[in-house]
PDB file of C-alpha atoms and ligand atoms in Angstrom:
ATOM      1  CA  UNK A 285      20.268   0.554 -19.316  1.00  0.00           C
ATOM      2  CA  UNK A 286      21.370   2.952 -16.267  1.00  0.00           C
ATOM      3  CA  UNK A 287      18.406   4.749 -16.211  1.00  0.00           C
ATOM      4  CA  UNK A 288      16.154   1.498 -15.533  1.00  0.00           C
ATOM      5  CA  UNK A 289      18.536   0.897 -12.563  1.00  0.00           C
ATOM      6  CA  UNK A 290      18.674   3.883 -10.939  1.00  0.00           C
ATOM      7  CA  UNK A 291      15.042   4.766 -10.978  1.00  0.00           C
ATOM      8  CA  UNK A 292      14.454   1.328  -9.204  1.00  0.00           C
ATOM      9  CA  UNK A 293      17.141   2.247  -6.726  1.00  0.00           C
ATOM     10  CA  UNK A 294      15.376   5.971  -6.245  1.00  0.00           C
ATOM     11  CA  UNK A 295      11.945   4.515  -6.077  1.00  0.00           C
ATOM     12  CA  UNK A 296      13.041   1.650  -3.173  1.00  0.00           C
ATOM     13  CA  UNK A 297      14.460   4.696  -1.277  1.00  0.00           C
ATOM     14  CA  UNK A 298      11.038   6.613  -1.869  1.00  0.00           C
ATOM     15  CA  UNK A 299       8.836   3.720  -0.625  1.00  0.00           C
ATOM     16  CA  UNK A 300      11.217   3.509   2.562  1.00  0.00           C
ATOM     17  CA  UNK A 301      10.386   6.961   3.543  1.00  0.00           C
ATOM     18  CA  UNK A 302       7.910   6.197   6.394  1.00  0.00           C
ATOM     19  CA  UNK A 303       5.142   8.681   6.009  1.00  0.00           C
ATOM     20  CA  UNK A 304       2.993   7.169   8.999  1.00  0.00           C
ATOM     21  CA  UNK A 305       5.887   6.445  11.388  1.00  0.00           C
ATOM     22  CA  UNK A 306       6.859  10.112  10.608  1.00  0.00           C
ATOM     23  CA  UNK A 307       3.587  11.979  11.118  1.00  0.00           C
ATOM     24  CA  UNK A 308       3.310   9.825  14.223  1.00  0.00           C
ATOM     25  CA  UNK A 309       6.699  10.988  15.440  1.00  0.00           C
ATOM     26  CA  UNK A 310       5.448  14.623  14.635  1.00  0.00           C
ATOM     27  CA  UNK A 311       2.615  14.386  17.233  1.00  0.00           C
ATOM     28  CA  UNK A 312       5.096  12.701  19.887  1.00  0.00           C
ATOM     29  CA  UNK A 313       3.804   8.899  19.258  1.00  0.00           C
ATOM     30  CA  UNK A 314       5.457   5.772  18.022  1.00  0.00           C
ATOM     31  CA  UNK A 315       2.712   4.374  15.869  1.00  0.00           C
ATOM     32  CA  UNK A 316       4.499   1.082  15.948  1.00  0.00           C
ATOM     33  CA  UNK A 317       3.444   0.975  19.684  1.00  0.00           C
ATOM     34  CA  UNK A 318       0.015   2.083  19.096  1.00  0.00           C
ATOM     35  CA  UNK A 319      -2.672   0.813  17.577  1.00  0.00           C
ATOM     36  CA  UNK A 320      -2.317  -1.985  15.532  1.00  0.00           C
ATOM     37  CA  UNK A 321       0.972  -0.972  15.501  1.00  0.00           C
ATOM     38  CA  UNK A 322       1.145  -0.587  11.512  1.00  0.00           C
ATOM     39  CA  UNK A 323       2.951   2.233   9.660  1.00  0.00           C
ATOM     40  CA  UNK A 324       0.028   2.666   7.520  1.00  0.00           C
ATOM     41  CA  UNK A 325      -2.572   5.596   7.302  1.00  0.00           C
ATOM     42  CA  UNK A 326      -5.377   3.403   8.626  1.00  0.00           C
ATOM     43  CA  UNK A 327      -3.106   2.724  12.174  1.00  0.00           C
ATOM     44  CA  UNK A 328      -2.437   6.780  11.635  1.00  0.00           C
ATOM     45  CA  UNK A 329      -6.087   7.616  11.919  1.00  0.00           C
ATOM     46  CA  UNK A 330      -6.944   5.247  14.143  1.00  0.00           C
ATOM     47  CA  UNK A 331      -4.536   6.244  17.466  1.00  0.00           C
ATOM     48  CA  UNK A 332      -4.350  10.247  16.042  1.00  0.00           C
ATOM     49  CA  UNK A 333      -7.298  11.059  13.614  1.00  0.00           C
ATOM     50  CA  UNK A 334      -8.215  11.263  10.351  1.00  0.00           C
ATOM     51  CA  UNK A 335      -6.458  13.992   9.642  1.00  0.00           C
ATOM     52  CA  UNK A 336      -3.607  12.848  10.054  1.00  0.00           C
ATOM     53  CA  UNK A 337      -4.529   9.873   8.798  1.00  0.00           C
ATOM     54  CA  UNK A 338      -5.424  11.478   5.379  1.00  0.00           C
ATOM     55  CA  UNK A 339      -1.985  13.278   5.273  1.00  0.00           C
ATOM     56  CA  UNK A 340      -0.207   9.125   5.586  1.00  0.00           C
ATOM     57  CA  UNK A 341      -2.472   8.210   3.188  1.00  0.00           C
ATOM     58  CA  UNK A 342      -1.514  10.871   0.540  1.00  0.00           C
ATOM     59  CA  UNK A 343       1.926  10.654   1.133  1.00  0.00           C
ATOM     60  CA  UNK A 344       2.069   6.951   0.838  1.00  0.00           C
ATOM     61  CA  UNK A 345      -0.025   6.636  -2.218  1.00  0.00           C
ATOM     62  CA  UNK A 346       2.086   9.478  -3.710  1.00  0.00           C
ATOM     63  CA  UNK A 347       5.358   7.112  -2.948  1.00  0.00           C
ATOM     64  CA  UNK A 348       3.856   4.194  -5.356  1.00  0.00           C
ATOM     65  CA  UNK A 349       2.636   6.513  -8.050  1.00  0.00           C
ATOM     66  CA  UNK A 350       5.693   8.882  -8.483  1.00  0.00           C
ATOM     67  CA  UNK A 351       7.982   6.181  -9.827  1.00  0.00           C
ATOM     68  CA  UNK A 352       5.581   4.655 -11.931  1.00  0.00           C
ATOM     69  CA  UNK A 353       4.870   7.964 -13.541  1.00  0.00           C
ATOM     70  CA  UNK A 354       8.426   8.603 -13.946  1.00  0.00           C
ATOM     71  CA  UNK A 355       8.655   5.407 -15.469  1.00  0.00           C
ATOM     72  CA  UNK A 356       6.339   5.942 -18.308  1.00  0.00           C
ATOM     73  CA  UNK A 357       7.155  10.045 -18.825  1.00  0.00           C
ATOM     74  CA  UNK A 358      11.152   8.805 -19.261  1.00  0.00           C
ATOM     75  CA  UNK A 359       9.679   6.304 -21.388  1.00  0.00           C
ATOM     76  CA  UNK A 360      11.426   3.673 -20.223  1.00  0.00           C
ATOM     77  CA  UNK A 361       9.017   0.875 -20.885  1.00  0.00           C
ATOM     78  CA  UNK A 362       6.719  -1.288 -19.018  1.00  0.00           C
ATOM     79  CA  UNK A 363       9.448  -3.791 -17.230  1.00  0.00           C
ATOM     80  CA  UNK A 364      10.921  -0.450 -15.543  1.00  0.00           C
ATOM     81  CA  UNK A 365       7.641   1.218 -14.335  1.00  0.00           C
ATOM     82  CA  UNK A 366       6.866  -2.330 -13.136  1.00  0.00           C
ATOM     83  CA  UNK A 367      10.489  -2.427 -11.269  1.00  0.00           C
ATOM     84  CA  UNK A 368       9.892   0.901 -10.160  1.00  0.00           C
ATOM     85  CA  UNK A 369       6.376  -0.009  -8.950  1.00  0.00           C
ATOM     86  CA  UNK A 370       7.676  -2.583  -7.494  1.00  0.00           C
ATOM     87  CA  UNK A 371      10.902  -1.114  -5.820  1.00  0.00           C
ATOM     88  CA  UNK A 372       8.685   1.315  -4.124  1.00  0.00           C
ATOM     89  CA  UNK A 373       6.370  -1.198  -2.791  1.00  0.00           C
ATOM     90  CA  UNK A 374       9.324  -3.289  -1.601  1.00  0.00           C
ATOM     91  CA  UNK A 375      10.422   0.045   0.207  1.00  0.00           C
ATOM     92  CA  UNK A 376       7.446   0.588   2.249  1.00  0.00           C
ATOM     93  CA  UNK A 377       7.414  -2.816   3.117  1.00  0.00           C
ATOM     94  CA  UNK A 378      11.092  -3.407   4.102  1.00  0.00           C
ATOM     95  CA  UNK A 379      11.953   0.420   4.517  1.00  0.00           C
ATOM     96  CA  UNK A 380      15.952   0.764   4.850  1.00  0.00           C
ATOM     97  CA  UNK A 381      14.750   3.877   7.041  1.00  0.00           C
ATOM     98  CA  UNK A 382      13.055   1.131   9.777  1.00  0.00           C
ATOM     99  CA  UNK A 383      15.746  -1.605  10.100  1.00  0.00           C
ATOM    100  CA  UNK A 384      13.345  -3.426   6.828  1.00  0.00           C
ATOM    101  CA  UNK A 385      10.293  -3.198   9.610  1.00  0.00           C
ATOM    102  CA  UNK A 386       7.494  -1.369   7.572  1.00  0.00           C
ATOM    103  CA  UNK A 387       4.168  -1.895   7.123  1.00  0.00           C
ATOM    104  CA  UNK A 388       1.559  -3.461   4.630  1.00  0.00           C
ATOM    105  CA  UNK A 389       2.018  -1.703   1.191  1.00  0.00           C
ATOM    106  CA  UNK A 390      -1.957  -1.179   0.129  1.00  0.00           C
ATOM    107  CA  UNK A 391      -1.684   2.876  -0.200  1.00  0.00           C
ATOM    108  CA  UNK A 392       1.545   2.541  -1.705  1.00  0.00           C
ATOM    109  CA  UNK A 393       0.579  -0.367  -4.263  1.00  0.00           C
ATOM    110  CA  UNK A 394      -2.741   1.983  -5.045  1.00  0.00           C
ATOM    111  CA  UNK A 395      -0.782   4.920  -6.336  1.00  0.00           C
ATOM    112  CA  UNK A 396       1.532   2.105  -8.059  1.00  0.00           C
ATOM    113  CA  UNK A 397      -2.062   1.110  -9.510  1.00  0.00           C
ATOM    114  CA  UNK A 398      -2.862   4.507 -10.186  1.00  0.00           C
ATOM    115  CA  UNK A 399      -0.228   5.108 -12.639  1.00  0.00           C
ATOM    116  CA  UNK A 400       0.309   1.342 -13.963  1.00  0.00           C
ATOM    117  CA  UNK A 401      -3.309   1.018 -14.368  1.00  0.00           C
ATOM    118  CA  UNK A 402      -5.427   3.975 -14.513  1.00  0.00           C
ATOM    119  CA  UNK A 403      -8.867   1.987 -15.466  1.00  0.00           C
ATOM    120  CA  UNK A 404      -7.877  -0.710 -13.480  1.00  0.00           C
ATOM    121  CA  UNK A 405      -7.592   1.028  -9.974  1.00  0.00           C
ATOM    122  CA  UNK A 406     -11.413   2.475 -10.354  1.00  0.00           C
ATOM    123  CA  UNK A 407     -12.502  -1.223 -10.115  1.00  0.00           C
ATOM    124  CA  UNK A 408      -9.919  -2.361  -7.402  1.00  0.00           C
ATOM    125  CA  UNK A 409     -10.969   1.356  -5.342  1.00  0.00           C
ATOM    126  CA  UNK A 410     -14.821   0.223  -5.852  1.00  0.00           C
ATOM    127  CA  UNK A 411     -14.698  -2.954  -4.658  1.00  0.00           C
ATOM    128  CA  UNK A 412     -12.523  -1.630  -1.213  1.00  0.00           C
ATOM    129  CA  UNK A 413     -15.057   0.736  -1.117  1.00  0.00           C
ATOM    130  CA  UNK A 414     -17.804  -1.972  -1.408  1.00  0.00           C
ATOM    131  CA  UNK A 415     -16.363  -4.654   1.226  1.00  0.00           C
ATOM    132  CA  UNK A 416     -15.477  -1.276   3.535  1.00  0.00           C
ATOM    133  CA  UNK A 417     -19.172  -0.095   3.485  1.00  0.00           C
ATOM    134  CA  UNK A 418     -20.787  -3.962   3.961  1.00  0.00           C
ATOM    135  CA  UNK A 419     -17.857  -5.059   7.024  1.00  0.00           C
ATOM    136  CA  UNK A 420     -16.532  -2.099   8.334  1.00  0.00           C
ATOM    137  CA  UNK A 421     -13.070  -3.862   8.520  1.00  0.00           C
ATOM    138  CA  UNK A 422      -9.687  -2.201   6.068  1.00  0.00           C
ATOM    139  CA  UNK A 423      -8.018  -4.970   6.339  1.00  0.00           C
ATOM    140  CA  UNK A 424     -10.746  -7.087   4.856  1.00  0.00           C
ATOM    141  CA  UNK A 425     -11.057  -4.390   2.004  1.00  0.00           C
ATOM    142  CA  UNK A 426      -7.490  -4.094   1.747  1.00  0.00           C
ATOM    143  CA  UNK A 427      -7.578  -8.153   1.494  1.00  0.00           C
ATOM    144  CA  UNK A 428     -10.399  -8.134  -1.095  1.00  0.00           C
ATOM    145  CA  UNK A 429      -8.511  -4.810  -3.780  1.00  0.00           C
ATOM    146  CA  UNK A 430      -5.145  -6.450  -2.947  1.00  0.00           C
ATOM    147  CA  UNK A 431      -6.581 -10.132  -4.859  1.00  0.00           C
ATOM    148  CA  UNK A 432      -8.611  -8.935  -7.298  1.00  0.00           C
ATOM    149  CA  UNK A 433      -5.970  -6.340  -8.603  1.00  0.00           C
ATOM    150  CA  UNK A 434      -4.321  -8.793 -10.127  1.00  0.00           C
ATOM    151  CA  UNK A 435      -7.208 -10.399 -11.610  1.00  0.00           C
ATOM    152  CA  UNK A 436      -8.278  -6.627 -12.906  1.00  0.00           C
ATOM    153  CA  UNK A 437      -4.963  -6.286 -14.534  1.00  0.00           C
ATOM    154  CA  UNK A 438      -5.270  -9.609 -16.851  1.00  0.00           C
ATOM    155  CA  UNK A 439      -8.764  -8.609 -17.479  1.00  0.00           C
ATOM    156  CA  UNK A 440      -8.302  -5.347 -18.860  1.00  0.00           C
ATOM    157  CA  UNK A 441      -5.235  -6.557 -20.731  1.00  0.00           C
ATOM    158  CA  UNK A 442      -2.818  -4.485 -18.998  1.00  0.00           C
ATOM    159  CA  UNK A 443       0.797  -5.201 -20.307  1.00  0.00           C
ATOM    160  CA  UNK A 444       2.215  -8.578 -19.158  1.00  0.00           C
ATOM    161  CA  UNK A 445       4.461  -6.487 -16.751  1.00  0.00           C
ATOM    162  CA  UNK A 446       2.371  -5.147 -14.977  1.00  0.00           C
ATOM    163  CA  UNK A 447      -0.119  -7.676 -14.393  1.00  0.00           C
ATOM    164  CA  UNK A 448       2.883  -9.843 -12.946  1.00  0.00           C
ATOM    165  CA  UNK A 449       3.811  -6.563 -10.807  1.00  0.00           C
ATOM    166  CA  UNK A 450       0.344  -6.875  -9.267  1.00  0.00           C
ATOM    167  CA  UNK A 451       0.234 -10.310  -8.338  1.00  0.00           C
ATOM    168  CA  UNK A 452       3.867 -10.155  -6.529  1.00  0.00           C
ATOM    169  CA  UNK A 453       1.817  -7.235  -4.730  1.00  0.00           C
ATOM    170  CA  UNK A 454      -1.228  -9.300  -4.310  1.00  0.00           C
ATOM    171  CA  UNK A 455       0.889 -11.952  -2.389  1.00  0.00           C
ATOM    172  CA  UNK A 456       3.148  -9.755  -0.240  1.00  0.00           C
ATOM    173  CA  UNK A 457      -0.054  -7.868   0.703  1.00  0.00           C
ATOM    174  CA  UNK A 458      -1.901 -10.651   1.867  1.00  0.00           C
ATOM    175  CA  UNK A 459       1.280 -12.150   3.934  1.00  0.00           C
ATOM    176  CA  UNK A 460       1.673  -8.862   5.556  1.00  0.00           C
ATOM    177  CA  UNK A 461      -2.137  -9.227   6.929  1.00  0.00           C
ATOM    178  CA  UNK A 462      -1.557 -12.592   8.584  1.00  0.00           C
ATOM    179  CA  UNK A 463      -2.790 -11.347  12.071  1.00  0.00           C
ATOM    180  CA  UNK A 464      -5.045  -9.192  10.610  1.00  0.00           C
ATOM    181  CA  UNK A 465      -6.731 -12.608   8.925  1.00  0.00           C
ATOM    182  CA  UNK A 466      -6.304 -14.454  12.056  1.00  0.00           C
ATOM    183  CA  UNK A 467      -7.884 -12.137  13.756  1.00  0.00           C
ATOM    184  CA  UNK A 468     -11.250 -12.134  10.637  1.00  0.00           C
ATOM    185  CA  UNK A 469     -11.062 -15.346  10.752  1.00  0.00           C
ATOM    186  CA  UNK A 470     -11.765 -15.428  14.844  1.00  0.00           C
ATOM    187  CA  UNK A 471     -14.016 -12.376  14.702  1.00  0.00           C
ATOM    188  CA  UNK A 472     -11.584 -10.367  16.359  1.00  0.00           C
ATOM    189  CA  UNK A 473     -10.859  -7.885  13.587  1.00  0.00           C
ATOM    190  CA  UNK A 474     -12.002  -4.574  15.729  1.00  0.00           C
ATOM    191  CA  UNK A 475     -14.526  -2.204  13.103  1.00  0.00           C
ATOM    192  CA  UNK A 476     -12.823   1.114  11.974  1.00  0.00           C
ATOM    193  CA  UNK A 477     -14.145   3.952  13.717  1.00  0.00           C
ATOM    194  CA  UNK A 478     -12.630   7.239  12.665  1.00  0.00           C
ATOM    195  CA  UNK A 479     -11.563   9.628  15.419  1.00  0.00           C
ATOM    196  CA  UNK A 480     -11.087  13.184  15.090  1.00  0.00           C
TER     197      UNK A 480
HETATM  198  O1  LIG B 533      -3.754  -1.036   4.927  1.00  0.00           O
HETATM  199  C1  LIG B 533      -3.643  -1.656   6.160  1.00  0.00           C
HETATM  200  C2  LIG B 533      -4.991  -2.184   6.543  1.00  0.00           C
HETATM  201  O2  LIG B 533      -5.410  -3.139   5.607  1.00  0.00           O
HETATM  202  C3  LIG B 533      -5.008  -2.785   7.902  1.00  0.00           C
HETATM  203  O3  LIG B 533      -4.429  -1.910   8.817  1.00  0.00           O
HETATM  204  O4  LIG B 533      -3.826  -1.099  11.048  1.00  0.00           O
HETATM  205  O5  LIG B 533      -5.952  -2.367  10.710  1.00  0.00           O
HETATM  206  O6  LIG B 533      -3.785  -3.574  10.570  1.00  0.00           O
HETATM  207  P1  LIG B 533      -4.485  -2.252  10.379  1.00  0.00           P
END
């Protein structure tokens, strides 16, 4: 029963380590002034390259899929990797590091995908690719993996737990991308351009 607990605890701490606001800090900018002014890797690129914004991304995926994995090699069952998936997304998104100010979770709920739903992430990961290619816009993509994930999950009868885990994510993903659809909705959304 401890075990359970204190992986959820470790994995919340995990997801609050700031990856973006970090490797932004490491170049001598406050992402959180820049930009869109998101933690995430696609703010990262955006104001200081792709590089970096590569390293964000790795780092925050690596967050959501660590627990998860721990999870399942502990074999502690599917309600604790979904806690754990959870717990980590939660951290990114209200990171005790930040004062609870993080960012919008997609990288981190991927690598929770990535471990929770092996199969499942392929689809989600085609479809962002998809919607990135046709509009040019993350958030849009991010919008479009972040619905159907859930959707994916039932589909390819993923335990009950985890399909639950993914609409929770689903939600708090899109809330976190309010301006971001405000600003679709207006035509404001500015294209992703990479810089180097
Ligand atoms: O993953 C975040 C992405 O969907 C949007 O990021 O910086 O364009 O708001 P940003």
């Amino acid at each position: 029963m401890a075990a359970p607990i204190i992986l959820t605890l470790l994995s919340y701490l995990l997801g609050s380590i700031p990856a973006g606001f970090l490797v932004g800090s490491s170049a001598g900018v406050d992402v959180r002034s820049a930009g869109s002014g998101n933690i995430g890797a696609t703010n990262v690129a955006r104001t200081l390259g792709w590089k970096k914004g590569l390293v964000t991304l790795f780092a925050d995926v690596a967050k959501g899929f660590l627990p998860v994995l721990a999870a399942h090699l502990l074999d502690l069952g599917n309600a604790a990797a979904a806690a754990a998936g959870l717990a980590a997304f939660a951290g990114h998104l209200y990171p005790v590091f930040l004062r609870f100010k993080g960012g919008k979770g997609v990288a981190t709920a991927a690598g929770v995908y990535l471990a929770a739903m092996p199969l499942g992430i392929l689809v989600v990961v085609g479809v962002f690719v998809l919607v990135m290619l046709a509009a040019r816009r993350v958030s849009l993509a991010s919008l479009s993996a972040a619905v159907l994930a859930p959707v994916v999950a039932w589909a390819l009868s993923y335990p009950e737990e985890v399909a639950w885990m993914s609409l929770v994510i689903g939600i708090l993903v899109v809330l976190r991308h309010r301006d971001n659809i405000r600003r679709l909705m207006a035509g404001e959304e500015p294209r992703f351009n990479l810089r180097r």
